[in-house]
mmCIF file of C-alpha atoms in Angstrom:
data_model
loop_
_atom_site.group_PDB
_atom_site.id
_atom_site.type_symbol
_atom_site.label_atom_id
_atom_site.label_comp_id
_atom_site.label_asym_id
_atom_site.label_seq_id
_atom_site.Cartn_x
_atom_site.Cartn_y
_atom_site.Cartn_z
ATOM 1 C CA MET A 1 0.000 0.000 0.000
ATOM 2 C CA THR A 2 1.397 3.378 -0.959
ATOM 3 C CA PHE A 3 1.185 6.372 1.343
ATOM 4 C CA ARG A 4 -1.374 7.983 -0.968
ATOM 5 C CA GLN A 5 -3.576 4.867 -0.757
ATOM 6 C CA TYR A 6 -3.152 4.940 3.012
ATOM 7 C CA GLN A 7 -4.389 8.544 3.133
ATOM 8 C CA VAL A 8 -7.443 7.657 1.036
ATOM 9 C CA GLU A 9 -8.264 4.677 3.267
ATOM 10 C CA LEU A 10 -7.885 6.857 6.360
ATOM 11 C CA GLY A 11 -10.348 9.320 4.847
ATOM 12 C CA LYS A 12 -12.820 6.512 4.175
ATOM 13 C CA ARG A 13 -12.578 5.364 7.807
ATOM 14 C CA ILE A 14 -13.229 8.878 9.054
ATOM 15 C CA GLN A 15 -16.184 9.198 6.689
ATOM 16 C CA LYS A 16 -17.629 5.856 7.841
ATOM 17 C CA ALA A 17 -17.345 6.857 11.511
ATOM 18 C CA ARG A 18 -19.181 10.101 10.702
ATOM 19 C CA TRP A 19 -21.903 8.252 8.800
ATOM 20 C CA LEU A 20 -22.447 5.903 11.754
ATOM 21 C CA LEU A 21 -23.244 8.957 13.850
ATOM 22 C CA GLY A 22 -25.513 10.389 11.164
ATOM 23 C CA TRP A 23 -23.516 13.620 11.026
ATOM 24 C CA SER A 24 -22.798 15.943 8.154
ATOM 25 C CA GLN A 25 -19.223 16.930 7.368
ATOM 26 C CA LEU A 26 -19.925 20.344 8.874
ATOM 27 C CA THR A 27 -21.139 18.836 12.152
ATOM 28 C CA ALA A 28 -18.131 16.514 12.394
ATOM 29 C CA ALA A 29 -15.736 19.370 11.666
ATOM 30 C CA GLU A 30 -17.346 21.542 14.337
ATOM 31 C CA LYS A 31 -17.318 18.746 16.936
ATOM 32 C CA ALA A 32 -13.610 18.106 16.251
ATOM 33 C CA ASP A 33 -12.868 21.859 16.218
ATOM 34 C CA LEU A 34 -11.542 21.655 12.649
ATOM 35 C CA ASP A 35 -11.986 23.968 9.706
ATOM 36 C CA TYR A 36 -14.727 22.578 7.444
ATOM 37 C CA ARG A 37 -12.588 22.831 4.288
ATOM 38 C CA TYR A 38 -9.742 20.990 6.014
ATOM 39 C CA TYR A 39 -12.151 18.286 7.218
ATOM 40 C CA ARG A 40 -13.510 17.829 3.688
ATOM 41 C CA ARG A 41 -9.991 17.363 2.345
ATOM 42 C CA LEU A 42 -9.221 14.943 5.181
ATOM 43 C CA GLU A 43 -12.128 12.690 4.229
ATOM 44 C CA ALA A 44 -11.071 12.892 0.588
ATOM 45 C CA GLY A 45 -7.608 11.635 1.519
ATOM 46 C CA LYS A 46 -5.894 14.805 0.321
ATOM 47 C CA VAL A 47 -4.183 15.867 3.547
ATOM 48 C CA ASN A 48 -1.862 14.228 6.035
ATOM 49 C CA PRO A 49 -3.268 15.001 9.516
ATOM 50 C CA ARG A 50 -1.100 15.511 12.571
ATOM 51 C CA LEU A 51 -1.370 12.991 15.387
ATOM 52 C CA GLU A 52 -2.993 15.614 17.604
ATOM 53 C CA THR A 53 -5.656 16.206 14.925
ATOM 54 C CA LEU A 54 -6.384 12.475 14.717
ATOM 55 C CA TYR A 55 -6.627 12.281 18.492
ATOM 56 C CA HIS A 56 -9.221 15.076 18.697
ATOM 57 C CA LEU A 57 -11.088 13.833 15.635
ATOM 58 C CA ALA A 58 -11.326 10.292 16.988
ATOM 59 C CA HIS A 59 -12.715 11.521 20.291
ATOM 60 C CA ALA A 60 -15.245 13.740 18.506
ATOM 61 C CA LEU A 61 -16.362 10.717 16.469
ATOM 62 C CA ASN A 62 -16.510 8.557 19.612
ATOM 63 C CA ARG A 63 -13.741 6.267 18.332
ATOM 64 C CA ARG A 64 -10.184 5.339 19.218
ATOM 65 C CA ALA A 65 -7.516 6.943 17.034
ATOM 66 C CA SER A 66 -6.132 3.462 16.382
ATOM 67 C CA GLU A 67 -9.442 2.490 14.736
ATOM 68 C CA LEU A 68 -9.033 5.303 12.247
ATOM 69 C CA ILE A 69 -5.404 4.727 11.340
ATOM 70 C CA ASP A 70 -5.284 0.924 11.315
ATOM 71 C CA VAL A 71 -6.098 0.605 7.612
ATOM 72 C CA GLU A 72 -3.347 -1.797 6.607
ATOM 73 C CA PRO A 73 -3.296 -5.522 7.383
ATOM 74 C CA ALA A 74 -0.494 -6.650 9.681
ATOM 75 C CA PRO A 75 2.430 -8.431 8.039
ATOM 76 C CA ARG A 76 2.019 -12.194 8.012
ATOM 77 C CA GLY A 77 3.247 -13.804 11.222
ATOM 78 C CA SER A 78 3.541 -10.577 13.207
ATOM 79 C CA VAL A 79 2.124 -10.319 16.715
ATOM 80 C CA PRO A 80 -0.050 -7.262 17.461
ATOM 81 C CA LEU A 81 1.857 -4.864 19.720
ATOM 82 C CA ALA A 82 -0.965 -4.867 22.268
ATOM 83 C CA GLU A 83 -0.444 -8.620 22.716
ATOM 84 C CA ALA A 84 3.336 -8.746 22.382
ATOM 85 C CA THR A 85 5.675 -9.203 25.296
ATOM 86 C CA ALA A 86 9.257 -8.092 25.105
ATOM 87 C CA GLU A 87 12.149 -7.454 27.417
ATOM 88 C CA PRO A 88 13.650 -3.983 27.372
ATOM 89 C CA PRO A 89 17.128 -3.724 25.894
ATOM 90 C CA PRO A 90 20.051 -3.385 28.294
ATOM 91 C CA THR A 91 20.616 0.154 29.476
ATOM 92 C CA GLY A 92 23.757 2.164 29.933
ATOM 93 C CA ARG A 93 27.031 1.961 28.127
ATOM 94 C CA PRO A 94 28.846 -1.251 27.459
ATOM 95 C CA PRO A 95 31.848 -1.803 29.752
ATOM 96 C CA LYS A 96 35.103 -0.269 28.561
ATOM 97 C CA GLN A 97 37.575 -2.602 26.995
ATOM 98 C CA ARG A 98 40.946 -2.700 28.686
ATOM 99 C CA ARG A 99 43.846 -1.955 26.467
ATOM 100 C CA ARG A 100 46.482 -4.608 26.288
ATOM 101 C CA ARG A 101 50.044 -3.415 26.437
#
């Protein structure tokens, strides 16, 4: 999936969430405190929204931001991050090597 396709799919998700609420684009833009023209372009997949914008938009649409942006299938065999367990990498600097004389 190209980035452009990703933007279009994101716009479709936003549009679907709005439709589920029965809102117009103007209502959704007002609820998310966004300019109507910007919101229209967002749904059309023509702009790349900031994370903060997605956060506020998702809450206005009564959704999680992850629902809006998760438009791509996970790579085969990968574990979703929410379910993954991992140990943190070692911290600090590696011990200094002694010079041999």
